[in-house]
Amino acid sequence: MNTTDAIRYGALTIFIVIIILSYLLAPKATVGLIIMSRLFYIKLPSNYINVSFYVSSAALMLLITLIPEYRRWRINSIINGELPAFVRVIRDGISAGLTLTESVAVMSKYGTRTLAKMISSRVGQGIIGPGELSNILMELSREFNNNNLALLSIVLNSALRSGVRATEVLDLTYRELDNVITNELDKVNSLRPYVALAYTITIVYVFLGSVVLSVLLPKLTLTAESITGTLPTGVAQLSGVDTSVLLTLFVYSIVVQAFLIGMLIGRIVYRNIYVGLMHSSAMTIIAVATNYLLNIYTPYLLHV
């Protein structure tokens, strides 16, 4: 396990521990649960403000920890977008009689500025040969966990050592990379609007839940109590449920929804679960803060 993985797993472990502590340390209220005419008493957290603080703190910690993961994904996206042009410049340079060192020197003028800068910073003023270029690309692939760079490292090393057929191999590599990368970027760009939709869905869920729990539920309590006595025996029923208990459980439901949506975003849009968890953390903070404000101001705005 490398340092990056250790930080990820450590942050996730701390997040889970804080969520568990928020449940264990929160003030409890006793709730009666009637199942098959038998009454059971269970203790549930009843201070949503306390739990909201713990949850938001845990999400903020995870968000800060995973920001470098988003940066790595962003750099990978830039590098992947530059790969076809990178191969094209090397191909054209070989055709024009340029050395690899000279080709890398002119890359920044042809849409490969980021990748050319990374290669130049590792070489300095030295001469770049096929072996050096292949090793640099392999190092970058490990640093950024980029399989495209690893594959390109192998292909370039073979192509540049093949002699007269190097230009043909590089031309084929360029065309294949251009098709693959273009399709991949188009797919990501087409899915990116769903990230905003995910945030919108979370906020709507919080708004509806907050309105129901802080405004409508108190009014329905008396009606529910009168109906409870008429329910047939054998139906599971809750008795003595404080609104604060439901508000607290609602905060936990926000966390669950945000993390499920975030992981889905990570797998589908970013192809990186940790970037999705970063969005989960951001969604949790925004949703919990929105829920807190709605619980305070909604009754006044609706004159309840």
Coordinates of C-alpha atoms in Angstrom, one line a residue:
M1 CA 0.0 0.0 0.0
N2 CA 1.5 3.4 -1.0
T3 CA 1.2 6.7 0.9
T4 CA -1.8 7.9 -1.2
D5 CA -3.8 4.8 -0.6
A6 CA -3.0 4.9 3.1
I7 CA -4.3 8.5 3.3
R8 CA -7.5 7.6 1.5
Y9 CA -8.3 4.6 3.7
G10 CA -7.3 6.5 6.8
A11 CA -9.6 9.3 5.9
L12 CA -12.5 6.9 5.2
T13 CA -11.9 5.1 8.5
I14 CA -11.9 8.4 10.4
F15 CA -15.1 9.5 8.7
I16 CA -16.9 6.2 9.6
V17 CA -15.6 6.5 13.2
I18 CA -16.9 10.0 13.5
I19 CA -20.3 9.0 12.1
I20 CA -20.5 6.2 14.6
L21 CA -19.5 8.5 17.5
S22 CA -22.2 11.0 16.4
Y23 CA -24.7 8.2 17.0
L24 CA -23.2 7.0 20.3
L25 CA -22.6 10.4 21.9
A26 CA -25.8 12.1 20.8
P27 CA -28.6 12.6 23.4
K28 CA -31.0 9.7 23.2
A29 CA -34.8 9.5 23.4
T30 CA -36.7 6.3 24.2
V31 CA -39.1 5.3 21.4
G32 CA -41.7 2.5 21.7
L33 CA -41.9 0.0 18.9
I34 CA -44.9 -2.2 18.8
I35 CA -44.5 -5.5 16.9
M36 CA -47.1 -8.2 17.0
S37 CA -48.8 -6.6 20.0
R38 CA -45.5 -6.6 21.9
L39 CA -43.9 -3.3 23.0
F40 CA -40.2 -2.8 22.6
Y41 CA -38.3 0.3 23.7
I42 CA -35.3 1.5 21.7
K43 CA -33.1 4.5 22.2
L44 CA -32.5 6.8 19.2
P45 CA -30.5 10.0 18.9
S46 CA -32.7 13.0 19.4
N47 CA -30.4 16.1 18.8
Y48 CA -30.1 16.8 15.1
I49 CA -28.0 19.8 15.7
N50 CA -25.4 17.8 17.5
V51 CA -25.4 15.1 14.9
S52 CA -25.3 17.7 12.1
F53 CA -22.1 19.1 13.6
Y54 CA -20.4 15.7 13.7
V55 CA -21.6 14.7 10.2
S56 CA -20.5 18.1 8.7
S57 CA -17.1 17.9 10.4
A58 CA -16.5 14.4 9.1
A59 CA -17.5 15.3 5.6
L60 CA -15.3 18.4 5.6
M61 CA -12.3 16.3 6.7
L62 CA -13.0 13.8 4.0
L63 CA -13.5 16.6 1.4
I64 CA -10.1 18.2 2.2
T65 CA -8.4 14.8 2.1
L66 CA -9.8 13.9 -1.3
I67 CA -9.2 17.3 -3.0
P68 CA -5.7 16.1 -4.3
E69 CA -7.6 13.1 -5.8
Y70 CA -9.7 15.5 -7.9
R71 CA -6.5 17.4 -8.8
R72 CA -4.9 14.1 -10.0
W73 CA -8.0 13.3 -12.0
R74 CA -8.0 16.7 -13.6
I75 CA -4.3 16.4 -14.6
N76 CA -5.0 13.0 -16.0
S77 CA -7.8 14.4 -18.1
I78 CA -5.5 17.1 -19.5
I79 CA -2.7 14.5 -20.1
N80 CA -5.2 12.1 -21.9
G81 CA -6.4 15.0 -24.1
E82 CA -2.8 15.8 -25.1
L83 CA -1.7 12.2 -25.9
P84 CA -2.8 12.2 -29.6
A85 CA -1.0 15.5 -30.2
F86 CA 2.0 14.2 -28.3
V87 CA 2.3 11.2 -30.6
R88 CA 1.7 13.3 -33.7
V89 CA 4.5 15.7 -32.8
I90 CA 6.9 12.8 -32.3
R91 CA 5.8 11.3 -35.6
D92 CA 6.2 14.5 -37.5
G93 CA 9.5 15.2 -35.8
I94 CA 10.9 11.9 -36.9
S95 CA 9.7 12.4 -40.4
A96 CA 11.4 15.8 -40.5
G97 CA 14.6 14.4 -39.1
L98 CA 14.4 15.9 -35.6
T99 CA 15.7 14.1 -32.6
L100 CA 13.4 13.2 -29.6
T101 CA 15.0 16.0 -27.6
E102 CA 14.2 18.6 -30.3
S103 CA 10.6 17.2 -30.7
V104 CA 10.0 17.5 -27.0
A105 CA 11.3 21.1 -27.1
V106 CA 8.7 22.2 -29.6
M107 CA 5.8 20.2 -28.1
S108 CA 4.4 23.1 -26.1
K109 CA 3.5 24.9 -29.3
Y110 CA 1.3 22.0 -30.5
G111 CA -1.2 21.5 -27.6
T112 CA 0.9 19.3 -25.4
R113 CA 2.2 21.9 -22.9
T114 CA 1.4 20.0 -19.7
L115 CA 2.9 16.7 -20.8
A116 CA 6.0 18.4 -22.4
K117 CA 6.6 20.4 -19.2
M118 CA 6.5 17.2 -17.1
I119 CA 8.9 15.4 -19.4
S120 CA 11.3 18.4 -19.6
S121 CA 11.3 18.8 -15.8
R122 CA 12.5 15.2 -15.4
V123 CA 15.1 15.4 -18.1
G124 CA 16.5 18.9 -17.5
Q125 CA 19.2 19.7 -20.1
G126 CA 19.9 16.1 -20.9
I127 CA 19.4 14.2 -24.2
I128 CA 16.2 12.3 -24.5
G129 CA 16.4 8.8 -26.1
P130 CA 13.7 6.2 -26.6
G131 CA 14.6 4.5 -23.3
E132 CA 14.6 7.7 -21.4
L133 CA 11.2 8.8 -22.8
S134 CA 9.7 5.4 -22.1
N135 CA 10.9 5.4 -18.5
I136 CA 9.6 9.0 -18.0
L137 CA 6.2 8.1 -19.3
M138 CA 6.1 4.9 -17.1
E139 CA 7.0 7.0 -14.0
L140 CA 4.2 9.5 -14.8
S141 CA 1.8 6.6 -15.3
R142 CA 2.6 5.3 -11.8
E143 CA 2.5 8.8 -10.3
F144 CA -1.0 9.7 -11.7
N145 CA -2.3 6.1 -12.0
N146 CA -2.7 6.6 -15.8
N147 CA -2.9 3.4 -17.8
N148 CA -2.9 5.3 -21.1
L149 CA 0.6 6.6 -20.3
A150 CA 1.8 3.1 -19.4
L151 CA 0.5 1.7 -22.7
L152 CA 2.0 4.6 -24.6
S153 CA 5.4 4.1 -22.9
I154 CA 5.5 0.5 -24.2
V155 CA 4.3 1.4 -27.7
L156 CA 6.7 4.3 -28.1
N157 CA 9.7 2.3 -26.9
S158 CA 8.9 -0.5 -29.4
A159 CA 8.1 2.0 -32.3
L160 CA 11.2 4.2 -31.8
R161 CA 13.5 1.2 -31.7
S162 CA 11.9 -0.4 -34.9
G163 CA 13.9 1.8 -37.2
V164 CA 12.4 2.6 -40.6
R165 CA 8.9 1.5 -39.5
A166 CA 8.7 3.9 -36.6
T167 CA 6.8 6.5 -38.6
E168 CA 4.1 4.0 -39.6
V169 CA 3.7 2.6 -36.1
L170 CA 3.4 6.1 -34.6
D171 CA 0.9 7.1 -37.3
L172 CA -1.3 4.1 -36.4
T173 CA -0.9 4.8 -32.7
Y174 CA -1.9 8.5 -33.2
R175 CA -5.0 7.6 -35.1
E176 CA -6.1 4.9 -32.6
L177 CA -5.4 7.2 -29.6
D178 CA -7.2 10.1 -31.2
N179 CA -10.4 8.0 -31.7
V180 CA -10.3 6.4 -28.2
I181 CA -9.5 9.7 -26.4
T182 CA -12.0 11.7 -28.4
N183 CA -14.8 9.2 -27.6
E184 CA -13.8 9.1 -23.9
L185 CA -13.8 12.8 -23.6
D186 CA -17.1 13.2 -25.4
K187 CA -18.7 10.6 -23.1
V188 CA -17.4 12.4 -20.0
N189 CA -18.6 15.8 -21.2
S190 CA -22.1 14.4 -22.0
L191 CA -22.4 12.9 -18.5
R192 CA -21.1 16.0 -16.6
P193 CA -24.5 17.7 -16.5
Y194 CA -25.7 14.8 -14.3
V195 CA -23.3 16.0 -11.6
A196 CA -25.3 19.2 -11.2
L197 CA -28.5 17.1 -11.4
A198 CA -27.3 15.0 -8.5
Y199 CA -26.8 18.1 -6.3
T200 CA -30.2 19.3 -7.3
I201 CA -31.9 16.0 -6.4
T202 CA -30.2 16.1 -3.0
I203 CA -31.3 19.7 -2.3
V204 CA -34.9 18.9 -3.3
Y205 CA -34.8 15.8 -1.0
V206 CA -33.6 17.9 1.9
F207 CA -36.2 20.7 1.2
L208 CA -39.1 18.2 1.0
G209 CA -38.0 16.3 4.1
S210 CA -37.4 19.4 6.1
V211 CA -40.8 20.9 5.3
V212 CA -42.5 17.6 6.2
L213 CA -40.7 17.1 9.4
S214 CA -40.6 20.6 10.7
V215 CA -44.0 21.9 9.5
L216 CA -46.4 19.1 8.5
L217 CA -45.4 16.4 11.0
P218 CA -46.4 18.3 14.1
K219 CA -49.8 18.9 12.7
L220 CA -50.2 15.3 11.7
T221 CA -49.2 13.9 15.1
L222 CA -52.6 14.2 16.7
T223 CA -54.3 12.6 13.7
A224 CA -51.7 9.8 13.7
E225 CA -52.3 9.1 17.4
S226 CA -56.0 8.8 16.8
I227 CA -55.5 6.4 13.9
T228 CA -52.9 4.3 15.7
G229 CA -55.6 2.9 18.0
T230 CA -57.7 1.7 15.1
L231 CA -54.9 -0.2 13.3
P232 CA -55.3 -4.0 13.4
T233 CA -53.3 -6.1 15.8
G234 CA -50.0 -7.4 14.3
V235 CA -49.1 -4.2 12.5
A236 CA -45.7 -2.7 13.5
Q237 CA -46.3 0.7 15.1
L238 CA -44.2 3.4 16.7
S239 CA -45.3 5.2 19.8
G240 CA -44.0 8.3 21.5
V241 CA -41.8 9.4 18.6
D242 CA -40.3 12.8 19.2
T243 CA -40.0 15.1 16.2
S244 CA -36.3 15.6 17.1
V245 CA -35.7 11.9 16.7
L246 CA -37.0 12.0 13.2
L247 CA -35.0 15.1 12.4
T248 CA -31.9 13.4 13.6
L249 CA -32.6 10.2 11.6
F250 CA -33.3 12.4 8.6
V251 CA -29.7 13.8 8.9
Y252 CA -28.3 10.3 8.7
S253 CA -30.5 9.6 5.6
I254 CA -29.0 12.7 4.0
V255 CA -25.5 11.2 4.5
V256 CA -26.5 7.9 3.0
Q257 CA -28.1 9.4 0.0
A258 CA -25.2 11.8 -0.6
F259 CA -22.7 9.0 -0.5
L260 CA -24.7 6.6 -2.7
I261 CA -25.1 9.4 -5.3
G262 CA -21.5 10.4 -5.0
M263 CA -20.2 6.9 -5.6
L264 CA -22.5 6.5 -8.6
I265 CA -21.1 9.8 -10.0
G266 CA -17.6 8.6 -9.4
R267 CA -18.1 5.3 -11.2
I268 CA -20.0 6.6 -14.2
V269 CA -18.7 10.2 -14.8
Y270 CA -15.2 10.3 -13.4
R271 CA -14.2 6.6 -13.5
N272 CA -12.8 7.3 -10.1
I273 CA -14.6 6.4 -6.9
Y274 CA -12.6 8.8 -4.8
V275 CA -13.6 11.8 -6.9
G276 CA -17.1 10.7 -6.4
L277 CA -16.6 10.5 -2.6
M278 CA -15.3 14.1 -2.8
H279 CA -18.6 15.1 -4.3
S280 CA -20.4 13.0 -1.6
S281 CA -18.6 15.0 1.1
A282 CA -19.5 18.4 -0.6
M283 CA -23.1 17.3 -1.0
T284 CA -23.3 16.2 2.6
I285 CA -22.0 19.6 3.9
I286 CA -24.4 21.6 1.6
A287 CA -27.4 19.4 2.4
V288 CA -26.9 19.3 6.2
A289 CA -26.4 23.1 6.3
T290 CA -29.5 23.6 4.1
N291 CA -31.5 21.2 6.4
Y292 CA -30.4 23.1 9.5
L293 CA -31.4 26.5 8.0
L294 CA -34.8 25.2 6.8
N295 CA -35.6 23.7 10.2
I296 CA -35.0 27.2 11.7
Y297 CA -36.7 29.4 9.2
T298 CA -39.4 27.4 7.4
P299 CA -41.9 27.5 10.3
Y300 CA -41.6 31.3 10.4
L301 CA -41.8 31.7 6.6
L302 CA -44.9 29.6 6.5
H303 CA -46.3 31.2 9.6
V304 CA -46.6 27.9 11.5

